[in-house]
GROMACS .gro file of C-alpha atoms in nm:
model
   91
    1MET     CA    1  10.010   9.495  11.713
    2ILE     CA    2   9.879   9.522  11.369
    3LYS     CA    3   9.482   9.567  11.339
    4ILE     CA    4   9.307   9.494  11.011
    5GLU     CA    5   8.961   9.579  10.908
    6ILE     CA    6   8.718   9.558  10.645
    7SER     CA    7   8.394   9.647  10.568
    8LYS     CA    8   8.163   9.711  10.266
    9VAL     CA    9   7.942   9.992  10.212
   10LYS     CA   10   7.714   9.990   9.912
   11GLU     CA   11   7.957   9.880   9.616
   12ILE     CA   12   8.243  10.027   9.810
   13LEU     CA   13   8.515   9.807  10.006
   14LEU     CA   14   8.663   9.995  10.288
   15PHE     CA   15   8.980   9.844  10.424
   16GLU     CA   16   9.166   9.994  10.792
   17LEU     CA   17   9.532   9.891  10.891
   18THR     CA   18   9.624  10.010  11.199
   19ASP     CA   19   9.905   9.941  11.420
   20ASN     CA   20  10.109  10.095  11.723
   21GLY     CA   21  10.462  10.093  11.595
   22ILE     CA   22  10.726  10.380  11.597
   23GLY     CA   23  10.494  10.580  11.290
   24ILE     CA   24  10.521  10.723  10.973
   25GLU     CA   25  10.757  11.039  11.072
   26ASN     CA   26  10.952  10.846  11.300
   27SER     CA   27  11.051  10.603  11.047
   28GLN     CA   28  11.103  10.866  10.770
   29SER     CA   29  11.358  11.054  11.009
   30LEU     CA   30  11.549  10.724  11.088
   31LYS     CA   31  11.562  10.647  10.739
   32PHE     CA   32  11.697  11.000  10.658
   33GLN     CA   33  11.969  10.972  10.940
   34LYS     CA   34  12.082  10.680  10.785
   35ASN     CA   35  12.072  10.789  10.441
   36GLU     CA   36  11.915  10.478  10.328
   37HIS     CA   37  11.753  10.493   9.964
   38GLN     CA   38  11.392  10.637   9.912
   39SER     CA   39  11.108  10.377   9.933
   40LEU     CA   40  10.848  10.393   9.674
   41GLY     CA   41  10.630  10.100   9.775
   42SER     CA   42  10.376  10.369   9.961
   43GLU     CA   43  10.356  10.604   9.625
   44ILE     CA   44  10.321  10.306   9.410
   45THR     CA   45  10.046  10.148   9.604
   46LYS     CA   46   9.876  10.467   9.604
   47LYS     CA   47   9.875  10.479   9.247
   48ARG     CA   48   9.783  10.160   9.170
   49ILE     CA   49   9.426  10.234   9.414
   50GLN     CA   50   9.402  10.540   9.198
   51LEU     CA   51   9.409  10.392   8.859
   52LEU     CA   52   9.183  10.078   9.011
   53GLY     CA   53   8.920  10.377   9.110
   54GLU     CA   54   8.945  10.502   8.754
   55LEU     CA   55   8.923  10.205   8.585
   56ASN     CA   56   8.580  10.149   8.771
   57SER     CA   57   8.431  10.498   8.770
   58GLU     CA   58   8.442  10.491   9.134
   59LEU     CA   59   8.664  10.719   9.394
   60SER     CA   60   8.911  10.525   9.541
   61LYS     CA   61   9.168  10.710   9.802
   62ILE     CA   62   9.424  10.613  10.075
   63ILE     CA   63   9.471  10.800  10.361
   64ILE     CA   64   9.764  10.749  10.636
   65LYS     CA   65   9.785  10.939  10.923
   66PRO     CA   66   9.910  10.868  11.287
   67VAL     CA   67   9.697  10.731  11.536
   68ASN     CA   68   9.815  10.885  11.873
   69PRO     CA   69  10.005  11.195  11.730
   70LYS     CA   70  10.072  11.352  12.093
   71GLU     CA   71  10.249  11.002  12.112
   72SER     CA   72  10.605  11.090  12.060
   73LYS     CA   73  10.800  10.709  12.043
   74PHE     CA   74  10.518  10.489  11.956
   75PRO     CA   75  10.251  10.707  11.750
   76GLY     CA   76  10.142  10.411  11.554
   77THR     CA   77   9.995  10.463  11.194
   78ARG     CA   78   9.663  10.417  11.080
   79VAL     CA   79   9.619  10.370  10.662
   80SER     CA   80   9.272  10.343  10.505
   81PHE     CA   81   9.136  10.315  10.162
   82SER     CA   82   8.877  10.202   9.934
   83ILE     CA   83   8.828  10.042   9.656
   84PRO     CA   84   8.519   9.983   9.406
   85TYR     CA   85   8.358   9.616   9.505
   86VAL     CA   86   8.308   9.450   9.197
   87LEU     CA   87   8.138   9.110   9.184
   88LYS     CA   88   8.206   8.919   8.862
   89THR     CA   89   7.950   8.620   8.780
   90LYS     CA   90   8.017   8.324   8.539
   91SER     CA   91   7.840   8.377   8.230
   0.00000   0.00000   0.00000
């Protein structure tokens, strides 16, 4: 299951994505055991969000954490991030 929530607080859009999967730590552990390549997707996304915030003079951040850290098999993952809300009108 994947749950996506989007809300607007003042001039900031807040995004929260939650799943009930094996979790970030378990996923990274499996990749390490299989000796797979290092994924850069998360780091690239973090950098894009930071750059977007810098361009709009607003603080943008991304937070990745387990939903149920005490659950060892399927702790799930929650990714939260915010970006500036910019509404452009036609001139």
